[in-house]
CSV table of C-alpha atoms in Angstrom, one decimal:
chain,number,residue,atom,x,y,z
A,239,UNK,CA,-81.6,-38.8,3.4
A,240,UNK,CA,-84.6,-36.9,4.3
A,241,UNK,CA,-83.9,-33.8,3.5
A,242,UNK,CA,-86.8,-32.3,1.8
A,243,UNK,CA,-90.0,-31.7,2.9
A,244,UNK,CA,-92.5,-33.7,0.9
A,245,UNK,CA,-94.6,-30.5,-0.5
A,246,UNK,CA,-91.5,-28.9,-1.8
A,247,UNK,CA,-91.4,-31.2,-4.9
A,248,UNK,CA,-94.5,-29.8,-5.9
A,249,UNK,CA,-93.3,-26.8,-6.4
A,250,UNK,CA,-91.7,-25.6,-10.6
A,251,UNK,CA,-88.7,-26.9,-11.7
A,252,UNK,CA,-86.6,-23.6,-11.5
A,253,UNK,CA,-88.3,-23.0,-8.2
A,254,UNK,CA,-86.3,-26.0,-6.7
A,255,UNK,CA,-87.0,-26.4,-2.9
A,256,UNK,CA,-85.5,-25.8,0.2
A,257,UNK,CA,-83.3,-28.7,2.3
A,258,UNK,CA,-85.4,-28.8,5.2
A,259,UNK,CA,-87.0,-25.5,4.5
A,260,UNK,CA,-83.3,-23.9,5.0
A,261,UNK,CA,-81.3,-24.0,2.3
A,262,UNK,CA,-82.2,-23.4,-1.3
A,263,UNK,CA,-81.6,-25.8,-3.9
A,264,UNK,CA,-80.3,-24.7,-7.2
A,265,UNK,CA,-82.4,-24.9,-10.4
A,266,UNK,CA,-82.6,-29.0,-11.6
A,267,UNK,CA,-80.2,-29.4,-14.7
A,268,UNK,CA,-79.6,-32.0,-17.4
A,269,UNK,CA,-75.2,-32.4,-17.5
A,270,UNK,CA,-74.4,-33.5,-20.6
A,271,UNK,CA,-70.3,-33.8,-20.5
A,272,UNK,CA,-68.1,-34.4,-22.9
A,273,UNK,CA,-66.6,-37.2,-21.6
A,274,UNK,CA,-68.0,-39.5,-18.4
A,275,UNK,CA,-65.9,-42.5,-17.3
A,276,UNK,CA,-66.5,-46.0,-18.8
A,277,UNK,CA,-69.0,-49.2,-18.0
A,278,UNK,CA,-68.0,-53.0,-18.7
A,279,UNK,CA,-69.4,-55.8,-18.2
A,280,UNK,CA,-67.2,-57.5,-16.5
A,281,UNK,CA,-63.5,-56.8,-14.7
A,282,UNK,CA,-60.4,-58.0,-16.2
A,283,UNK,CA,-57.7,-60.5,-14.1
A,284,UNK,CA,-56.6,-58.1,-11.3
A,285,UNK,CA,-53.5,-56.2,-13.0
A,286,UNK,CA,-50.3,-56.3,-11.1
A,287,UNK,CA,-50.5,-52.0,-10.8
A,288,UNK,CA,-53.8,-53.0,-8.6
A,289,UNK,CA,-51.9,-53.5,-5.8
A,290,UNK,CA,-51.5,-50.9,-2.8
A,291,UNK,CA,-48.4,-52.4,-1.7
A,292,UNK,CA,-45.1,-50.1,-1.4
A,293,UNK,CA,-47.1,-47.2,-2.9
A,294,UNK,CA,-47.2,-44.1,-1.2
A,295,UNK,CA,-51.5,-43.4,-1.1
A,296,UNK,CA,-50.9,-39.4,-0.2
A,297,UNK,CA,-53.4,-37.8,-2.5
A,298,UNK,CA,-56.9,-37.9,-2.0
A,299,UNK,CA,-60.1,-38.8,-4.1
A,300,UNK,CA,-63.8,-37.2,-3.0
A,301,UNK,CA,-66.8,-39.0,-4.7
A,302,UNK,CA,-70.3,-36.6,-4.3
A,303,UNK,CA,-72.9,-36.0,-6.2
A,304,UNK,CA,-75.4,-32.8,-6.2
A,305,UNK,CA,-79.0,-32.8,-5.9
A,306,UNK,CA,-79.6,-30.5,-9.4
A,307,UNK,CA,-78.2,-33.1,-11.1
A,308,UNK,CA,-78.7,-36.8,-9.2
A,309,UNK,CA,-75.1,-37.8,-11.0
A,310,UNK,CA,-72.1,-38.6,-9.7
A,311,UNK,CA,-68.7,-36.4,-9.8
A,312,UNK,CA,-65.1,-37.1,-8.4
A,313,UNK,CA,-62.7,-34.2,-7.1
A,314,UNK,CA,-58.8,-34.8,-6.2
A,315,UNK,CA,-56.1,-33.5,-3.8
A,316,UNK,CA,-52.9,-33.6,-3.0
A,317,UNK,CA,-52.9,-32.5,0.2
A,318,UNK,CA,-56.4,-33.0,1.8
A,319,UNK,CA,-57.5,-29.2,2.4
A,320,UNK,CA,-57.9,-28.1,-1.4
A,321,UNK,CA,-60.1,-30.1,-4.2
A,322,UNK,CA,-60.6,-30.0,-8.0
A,323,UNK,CA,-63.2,-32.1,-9.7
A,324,UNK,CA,-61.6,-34.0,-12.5
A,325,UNK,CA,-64.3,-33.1,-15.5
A,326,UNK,CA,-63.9,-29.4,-14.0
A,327,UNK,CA,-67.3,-29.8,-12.1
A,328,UNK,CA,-69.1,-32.0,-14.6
A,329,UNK,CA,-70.6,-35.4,-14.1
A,330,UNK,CA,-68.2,-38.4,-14.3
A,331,UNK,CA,-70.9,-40.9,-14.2
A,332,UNK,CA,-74.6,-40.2,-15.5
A,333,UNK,CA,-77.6,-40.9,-12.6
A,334,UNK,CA,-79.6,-41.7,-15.2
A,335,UNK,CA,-77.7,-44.0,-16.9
A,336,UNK,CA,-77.0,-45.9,-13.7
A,337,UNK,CA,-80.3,-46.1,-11.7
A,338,UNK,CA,-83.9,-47.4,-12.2
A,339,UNK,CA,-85.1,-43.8,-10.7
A,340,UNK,CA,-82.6,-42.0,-13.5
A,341,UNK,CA,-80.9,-40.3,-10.4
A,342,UNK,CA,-78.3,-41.5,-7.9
A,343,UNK,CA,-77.5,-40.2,-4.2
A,344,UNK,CA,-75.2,-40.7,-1.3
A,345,UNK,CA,-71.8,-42.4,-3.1
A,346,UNK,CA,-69.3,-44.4,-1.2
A,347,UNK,CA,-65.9,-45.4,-1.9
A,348,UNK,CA,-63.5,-48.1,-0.5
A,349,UNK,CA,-60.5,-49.6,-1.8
A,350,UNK,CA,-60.3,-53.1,-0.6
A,351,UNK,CA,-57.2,-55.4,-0.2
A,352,UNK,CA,-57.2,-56.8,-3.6
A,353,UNK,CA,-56.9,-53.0,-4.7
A,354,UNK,CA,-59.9,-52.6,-6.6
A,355,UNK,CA,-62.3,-49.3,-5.8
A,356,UNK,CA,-65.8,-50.3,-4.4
A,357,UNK,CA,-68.5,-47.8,-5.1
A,358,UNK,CA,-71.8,-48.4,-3.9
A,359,UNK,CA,-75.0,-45.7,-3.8
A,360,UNK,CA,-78.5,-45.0,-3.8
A,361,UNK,CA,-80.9,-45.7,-6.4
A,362,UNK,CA,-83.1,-42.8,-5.8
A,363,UNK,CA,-84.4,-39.6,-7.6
A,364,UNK,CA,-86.1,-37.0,-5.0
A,365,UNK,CA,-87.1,-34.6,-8.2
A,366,UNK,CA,-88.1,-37.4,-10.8
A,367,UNK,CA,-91.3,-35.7,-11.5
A,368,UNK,CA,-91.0,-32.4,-11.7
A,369,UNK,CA,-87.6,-33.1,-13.9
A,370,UNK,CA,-90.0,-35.0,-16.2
A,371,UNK,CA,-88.3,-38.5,-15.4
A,372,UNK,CA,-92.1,-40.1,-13.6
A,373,UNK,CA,-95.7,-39.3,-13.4
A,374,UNK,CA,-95.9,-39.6,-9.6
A,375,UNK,CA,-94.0,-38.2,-6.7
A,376,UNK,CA,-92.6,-41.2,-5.7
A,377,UNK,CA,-91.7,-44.3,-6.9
A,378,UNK,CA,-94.7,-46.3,-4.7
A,379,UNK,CA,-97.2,-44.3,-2.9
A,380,UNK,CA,-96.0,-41.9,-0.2
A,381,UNK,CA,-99.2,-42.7,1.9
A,382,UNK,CA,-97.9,-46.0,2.3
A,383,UNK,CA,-93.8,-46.4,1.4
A,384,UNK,CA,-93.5,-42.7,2.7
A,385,UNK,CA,-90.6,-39.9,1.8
A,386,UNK,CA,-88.0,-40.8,-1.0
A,387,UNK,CA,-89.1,-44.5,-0.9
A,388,UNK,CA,-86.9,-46.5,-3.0
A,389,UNK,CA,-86.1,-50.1,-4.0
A,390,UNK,CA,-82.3,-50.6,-5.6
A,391,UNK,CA,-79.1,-50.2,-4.1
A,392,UNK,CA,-76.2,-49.9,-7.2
A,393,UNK,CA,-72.3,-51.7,-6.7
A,394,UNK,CA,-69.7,-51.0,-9.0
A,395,UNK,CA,-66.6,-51.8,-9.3
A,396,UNK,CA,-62.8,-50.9,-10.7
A,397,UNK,CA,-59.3,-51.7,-10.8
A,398,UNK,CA,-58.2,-48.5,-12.1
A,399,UNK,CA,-61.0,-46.3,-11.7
A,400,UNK,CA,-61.2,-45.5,-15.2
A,401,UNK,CA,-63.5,-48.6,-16.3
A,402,UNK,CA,-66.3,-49.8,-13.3
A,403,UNK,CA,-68.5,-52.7,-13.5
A,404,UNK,CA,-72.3,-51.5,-12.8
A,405,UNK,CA,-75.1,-53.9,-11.2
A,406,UNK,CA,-78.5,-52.5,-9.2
A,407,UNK,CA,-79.1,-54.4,-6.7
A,408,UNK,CA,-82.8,-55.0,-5.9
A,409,UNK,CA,-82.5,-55.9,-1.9
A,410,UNK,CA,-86.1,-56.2,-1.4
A,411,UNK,CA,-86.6,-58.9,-4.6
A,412,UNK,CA,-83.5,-60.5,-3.1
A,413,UNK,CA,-84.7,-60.3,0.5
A,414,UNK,CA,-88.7,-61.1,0.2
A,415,UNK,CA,-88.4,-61.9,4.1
A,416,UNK,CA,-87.0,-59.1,5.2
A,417,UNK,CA,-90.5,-57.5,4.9
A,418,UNK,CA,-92.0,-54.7,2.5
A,419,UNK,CA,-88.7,-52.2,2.6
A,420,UNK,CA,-89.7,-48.6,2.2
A,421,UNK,CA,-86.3,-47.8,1.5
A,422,UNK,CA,-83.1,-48.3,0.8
A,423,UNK,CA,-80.4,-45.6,1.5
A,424,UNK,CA,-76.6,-44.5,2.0
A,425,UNK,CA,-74.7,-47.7,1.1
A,426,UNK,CA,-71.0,-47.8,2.7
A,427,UNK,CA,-68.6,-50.9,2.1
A,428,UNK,CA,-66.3,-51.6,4.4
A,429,UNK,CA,-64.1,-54.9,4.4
A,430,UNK,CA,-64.5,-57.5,6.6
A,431,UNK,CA,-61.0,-58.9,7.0
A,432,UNK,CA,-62.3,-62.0,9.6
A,433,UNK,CA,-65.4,-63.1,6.8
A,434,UNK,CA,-62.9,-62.2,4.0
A,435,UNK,CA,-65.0,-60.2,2.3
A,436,UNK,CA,-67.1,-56.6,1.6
A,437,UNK,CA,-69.5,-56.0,4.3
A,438,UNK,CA,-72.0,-53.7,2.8
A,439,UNK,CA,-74.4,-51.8,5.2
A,440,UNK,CA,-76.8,-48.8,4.9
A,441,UNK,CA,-79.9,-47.8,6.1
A,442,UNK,CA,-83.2,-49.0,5.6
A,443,UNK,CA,-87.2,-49.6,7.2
A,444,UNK,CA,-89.9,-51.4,6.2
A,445,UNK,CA,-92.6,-49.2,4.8
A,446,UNK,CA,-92.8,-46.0,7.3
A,447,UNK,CA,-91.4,-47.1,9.8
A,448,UNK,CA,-88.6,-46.4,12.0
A,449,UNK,CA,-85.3,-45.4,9.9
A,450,UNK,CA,-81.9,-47.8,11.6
A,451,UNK,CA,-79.0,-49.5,10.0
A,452,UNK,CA,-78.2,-52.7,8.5
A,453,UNK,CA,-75.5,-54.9,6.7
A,454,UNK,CA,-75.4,-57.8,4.6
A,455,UNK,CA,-72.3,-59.1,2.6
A,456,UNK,CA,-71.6,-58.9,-1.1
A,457,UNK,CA,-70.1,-60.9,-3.1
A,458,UNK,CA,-66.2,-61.0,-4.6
A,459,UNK,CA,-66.8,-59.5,-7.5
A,460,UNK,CA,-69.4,-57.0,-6.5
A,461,UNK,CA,-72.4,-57.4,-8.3
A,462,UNK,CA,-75.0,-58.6,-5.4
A,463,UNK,CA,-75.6,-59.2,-1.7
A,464,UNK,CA,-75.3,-62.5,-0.7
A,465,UNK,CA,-76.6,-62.8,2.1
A,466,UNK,CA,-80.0,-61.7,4.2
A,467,UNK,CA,-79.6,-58.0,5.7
A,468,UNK,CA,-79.0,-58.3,10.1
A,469,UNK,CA,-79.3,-55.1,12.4
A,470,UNK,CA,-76.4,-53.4,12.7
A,471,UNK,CA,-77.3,-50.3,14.8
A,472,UNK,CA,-81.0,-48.7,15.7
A,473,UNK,CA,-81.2,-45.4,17.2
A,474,UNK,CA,-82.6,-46.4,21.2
A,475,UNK,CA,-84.6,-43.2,22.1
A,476,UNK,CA,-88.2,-44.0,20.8
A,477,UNK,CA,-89.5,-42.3,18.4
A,478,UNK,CA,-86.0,-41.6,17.1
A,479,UNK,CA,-84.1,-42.9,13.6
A,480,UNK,CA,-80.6,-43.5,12.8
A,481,UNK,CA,-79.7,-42.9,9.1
A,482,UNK,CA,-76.3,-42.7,7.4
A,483,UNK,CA,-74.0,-44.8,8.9
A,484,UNK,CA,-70.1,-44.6,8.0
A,485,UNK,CA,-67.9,-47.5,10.1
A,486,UNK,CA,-63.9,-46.6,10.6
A,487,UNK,CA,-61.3,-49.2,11.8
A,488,UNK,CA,-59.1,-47.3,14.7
A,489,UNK,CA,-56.8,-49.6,16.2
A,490,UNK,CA,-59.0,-52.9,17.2
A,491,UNK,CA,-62.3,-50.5,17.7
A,492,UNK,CA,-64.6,-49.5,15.2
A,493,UNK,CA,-65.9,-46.1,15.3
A,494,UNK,CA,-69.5,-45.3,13.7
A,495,UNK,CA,-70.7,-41.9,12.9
A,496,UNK,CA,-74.5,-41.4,12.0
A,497,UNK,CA,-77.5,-39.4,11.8
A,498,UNK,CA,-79.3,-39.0,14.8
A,499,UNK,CA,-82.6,-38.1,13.5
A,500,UNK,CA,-83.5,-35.6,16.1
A,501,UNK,CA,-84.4,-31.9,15.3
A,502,UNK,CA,-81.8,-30.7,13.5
A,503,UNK,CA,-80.3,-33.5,12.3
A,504,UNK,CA,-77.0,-33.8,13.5
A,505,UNK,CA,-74.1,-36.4,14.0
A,506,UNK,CA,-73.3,-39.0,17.1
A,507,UNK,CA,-70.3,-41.7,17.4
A,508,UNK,CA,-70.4,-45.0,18.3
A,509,UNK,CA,-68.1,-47.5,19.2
A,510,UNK,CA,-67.9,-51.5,19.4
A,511,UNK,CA,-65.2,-54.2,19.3
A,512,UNK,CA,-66.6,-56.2,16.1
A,513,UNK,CA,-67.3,-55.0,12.8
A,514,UNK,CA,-70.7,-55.7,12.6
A,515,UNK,CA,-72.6,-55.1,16.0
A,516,UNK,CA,-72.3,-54.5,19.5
A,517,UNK,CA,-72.1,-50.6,19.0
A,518,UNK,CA,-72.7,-48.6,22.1
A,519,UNK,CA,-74.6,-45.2,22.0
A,520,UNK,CA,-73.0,-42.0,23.3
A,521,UNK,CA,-75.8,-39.2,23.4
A,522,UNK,CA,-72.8,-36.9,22.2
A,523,UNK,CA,-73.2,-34.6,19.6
A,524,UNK,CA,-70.0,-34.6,17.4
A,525,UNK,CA,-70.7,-31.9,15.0
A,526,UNK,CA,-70.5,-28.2,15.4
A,527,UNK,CA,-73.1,-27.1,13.0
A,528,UNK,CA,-76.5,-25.5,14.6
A,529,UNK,CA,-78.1,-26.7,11.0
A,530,UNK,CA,-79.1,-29.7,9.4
A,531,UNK,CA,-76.3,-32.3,9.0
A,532,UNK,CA,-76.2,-35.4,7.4
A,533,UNK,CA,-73.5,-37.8,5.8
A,534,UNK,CA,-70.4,-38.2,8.1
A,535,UNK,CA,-67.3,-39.6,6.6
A,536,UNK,CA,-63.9,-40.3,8.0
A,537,UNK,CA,-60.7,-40.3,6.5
A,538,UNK,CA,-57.3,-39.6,7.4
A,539,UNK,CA,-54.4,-37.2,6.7
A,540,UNK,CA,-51.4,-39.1,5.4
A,541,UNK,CA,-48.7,-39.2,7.6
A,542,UNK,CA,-50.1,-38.3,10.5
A,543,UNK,CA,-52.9,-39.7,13.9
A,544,UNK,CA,-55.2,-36.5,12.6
A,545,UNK,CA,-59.1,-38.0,11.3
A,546,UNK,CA,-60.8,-36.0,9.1
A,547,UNK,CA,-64.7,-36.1,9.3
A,548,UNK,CA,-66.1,-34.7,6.6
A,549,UNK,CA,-70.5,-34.3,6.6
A,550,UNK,CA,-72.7,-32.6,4.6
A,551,UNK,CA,-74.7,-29.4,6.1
A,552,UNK,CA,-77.9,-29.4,4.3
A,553,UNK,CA,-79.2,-26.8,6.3
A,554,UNK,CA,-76.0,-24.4,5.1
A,555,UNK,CA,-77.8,-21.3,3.6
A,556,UNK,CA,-77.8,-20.1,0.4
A,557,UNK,CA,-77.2,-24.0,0.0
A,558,UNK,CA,-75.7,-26.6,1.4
A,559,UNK,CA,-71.8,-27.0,1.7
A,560,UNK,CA,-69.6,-30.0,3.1
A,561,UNK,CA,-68.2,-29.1,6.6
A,562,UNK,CA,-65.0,-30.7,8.4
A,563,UNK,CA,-63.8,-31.3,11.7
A,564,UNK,CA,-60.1,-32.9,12.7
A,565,UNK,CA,-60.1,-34.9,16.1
A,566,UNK,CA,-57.0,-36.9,17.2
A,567,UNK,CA,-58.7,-38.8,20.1
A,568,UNK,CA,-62.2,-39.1,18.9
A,569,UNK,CA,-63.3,-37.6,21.7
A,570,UNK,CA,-62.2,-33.7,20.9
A,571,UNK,CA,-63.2,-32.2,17.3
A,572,UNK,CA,-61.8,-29.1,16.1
A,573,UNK,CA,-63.9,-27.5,13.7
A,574,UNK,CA,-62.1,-26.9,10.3
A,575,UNK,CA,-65.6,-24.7,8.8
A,576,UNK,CA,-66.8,-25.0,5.5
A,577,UNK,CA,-65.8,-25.6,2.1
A,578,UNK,CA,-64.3,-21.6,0.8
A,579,UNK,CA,-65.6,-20.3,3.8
A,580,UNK,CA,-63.7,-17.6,5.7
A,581,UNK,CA,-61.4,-18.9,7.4
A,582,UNK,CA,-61.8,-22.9,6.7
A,583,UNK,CA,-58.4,-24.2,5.2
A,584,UNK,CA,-60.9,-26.4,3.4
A,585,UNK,CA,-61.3,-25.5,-0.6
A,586,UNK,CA,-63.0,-26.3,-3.4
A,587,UNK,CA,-61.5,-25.0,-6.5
A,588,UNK,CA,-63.8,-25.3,-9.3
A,589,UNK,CA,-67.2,-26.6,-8.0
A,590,UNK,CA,-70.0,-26.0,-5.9
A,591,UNK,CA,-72.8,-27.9,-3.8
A,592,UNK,CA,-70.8,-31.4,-3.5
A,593,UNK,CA,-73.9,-33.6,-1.1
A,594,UNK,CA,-73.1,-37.1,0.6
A,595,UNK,CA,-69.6,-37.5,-0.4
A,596,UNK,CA,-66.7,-39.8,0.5
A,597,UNK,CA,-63.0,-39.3,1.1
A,598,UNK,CA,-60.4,-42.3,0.1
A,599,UNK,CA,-56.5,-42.4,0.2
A,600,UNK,CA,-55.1,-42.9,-3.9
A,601,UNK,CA,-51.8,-42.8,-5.2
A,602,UNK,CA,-50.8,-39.8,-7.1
A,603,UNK,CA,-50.1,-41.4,-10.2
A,604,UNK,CA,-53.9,-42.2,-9.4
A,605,UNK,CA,-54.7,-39.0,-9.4
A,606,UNK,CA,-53.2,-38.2,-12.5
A,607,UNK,CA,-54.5,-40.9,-13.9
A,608,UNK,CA,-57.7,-39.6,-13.6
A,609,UNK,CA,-56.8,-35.7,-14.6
A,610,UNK,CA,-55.5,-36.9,-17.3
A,611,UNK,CA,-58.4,-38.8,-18.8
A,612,UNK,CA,-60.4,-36.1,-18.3
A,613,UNK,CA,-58.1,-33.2,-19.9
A,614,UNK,CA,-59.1,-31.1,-22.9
């Protein structure tokens, strides 16, 4: 999440800044696409084509967003190494239709056991004033709340991933004792299957204080946290931050992949027996990237025991671009390269500059559920 120094977004609009002085960001833009998927108020009865059961989930959806934009954007595959954005690289939701900032970051899918899609992300806007969207750098005072301080988290919610639900979730209103939060970042749901229900974690601190990761539980239908935000991880060297968890069930372990926030940034594993604690810190640096990295995310290739992990290398030059590694054992990771780079299988056909993304399993009448909605 910190990926800009703070003087950058000082600089003109069409200037844009660099991702930790590395990587240029493109010019800010206003998307105004044809067609953007649809908000209601409130879910129907779960339809009987929710269900995952006997259905073969061998294409794959990737939710990202970009940083000219702050909006959200889905891309499909059928095989897991070459992606098309539905809306042929337009937004599919609006950031500033969504958030209190009028920008959203960092989106997460999971599809629970009831079927429906989970989205969570970040309310949070790191170019609000120089797009025109607020007076003042921040949201509260730098000086005091410190880089990209924010206050919302946003959950929505779908059946069919045509129509979500749409709630902002104030943590720190909800939370008054967890202390005067500087920030709230890089919500991930995973399900807890022994509290039957979404476990909802992310990272957070209280003004400008150390960055480190916590979880709370939301509710069935997805709309709030209900209960107060526990530890879930904090980075042990002093001095040090953890940012960006994303929490995989392998077997009966759970493997988490974060941001140490060392210099570059780059990504660690760890492991614990239970969902919600207990992880053990490796020191091991997981990916191959000499840059800036940030965002892990793990998925797998149908049909086989190959993990894909999937981060986004802000430090990529002439911007960023979402590198991929394959590892079998979780020990070993084989470097896959870059989205269109030479020699990466990896492809993206018709868009550029994808940040923070997720990777989920769908059906592919899911798929073309969604290619068709979108089609001219």
């Amino acid at each position: 999440m910190r990926r800009l120094l703070q003087s950058l977004l000082a600089l003109p609009l069409l200037a844009a800044a660099a991702l930790c002085a590395q990587a240029q960001v493109p010019p800010l833009e206003v998307a105004h696409p044809a067609k953007v998927l649809s908000l209601i108020d409130k879910l129907p009865a779960r339809p009987e084509r929710a269900s995952v059961e006997g259905k073969p989930l061998t294409a794959y959806l990737l939710v990202y967003f970009k940083d000219e934009t702050h909006d959200i954007y889905f891309a499909t595959s059928g095989d897991g190494y070459t992606f098309t954005d539905v809306n042929g690289g337009q937004p599919v939701f609006l950031g500033r239709v969504l958030a209190e900032q009028k920008g959203v970051r960092d989106p997460h899918l999971m599809r629970g056991p009831d079927g429906a899609f989970y989205m969570a992300m970040t309310d949070l806007h790191i170019f609000a004033k120089p797009a025109g969207l607020r007076e003042t750098e921040w949201e509260r005072p730098g000086e005091d709340y410190g880089w990209g301080n924010n206050r919302n988290l946003i959950f929505m919610k779908s059946w069919d991933l045509l129509h979500w639900t749409h709630h902002r979730v104030p943590v720190a209103q909800l939370f008054p004792q967890g202390g005067d939060l500087g920030v709230v970042w890089a919500p991930e749901t995973i399900w807890d299957a022994k509290a039957g229900k979404p476990m909802v974690y992310y990272t957070t601190r209280v003004k400008k204080g150390a960055d480190h990761l916590v979880y709370a539980y939301a509710d069935a239908d997805f709309t709030t946290l209900t209960t107060p935000p526990e530890p879930l991880f904090t980075y042990p060297v002093k001095g040090k931050s953890a940012i960006d968890g994303d929490i995989t069930r392998i077997g009966d372990r759970f493997h988490m992949f974060y941001v140490a926030h060392d210099t570059p940034g780059h990504l660690r594993q760890a492991v614990s027996d239970r969902i919600n604690g207990g992880y053990v810190f490796n020191p091991q640096k997981i990916d191959p990237e000499t840059v800036g990295t940030e965002a892990p995310n793990l998925w797998r290739r149908h049909g086989s025991d190959t993990w894909v992990l999937m981060y986004d290398v802000f430090g990529a030059k002439p911007r960023n671009n979402m590198g991929f590694s394959e590892t079998t054992d979780f020990v070993n990771f084989k470097n896959l390269g870059r989205f269109n780079e030479p020699g990466s299988p990896m492809k993206a056909t018709n868009f550029v500059g994808a940040k923070h993304g997720a990777v989920i399993a769908i059906a592919p009448e899911e798929a073309q559920r969604l290619q068709t909605y979108f089609a001219p």
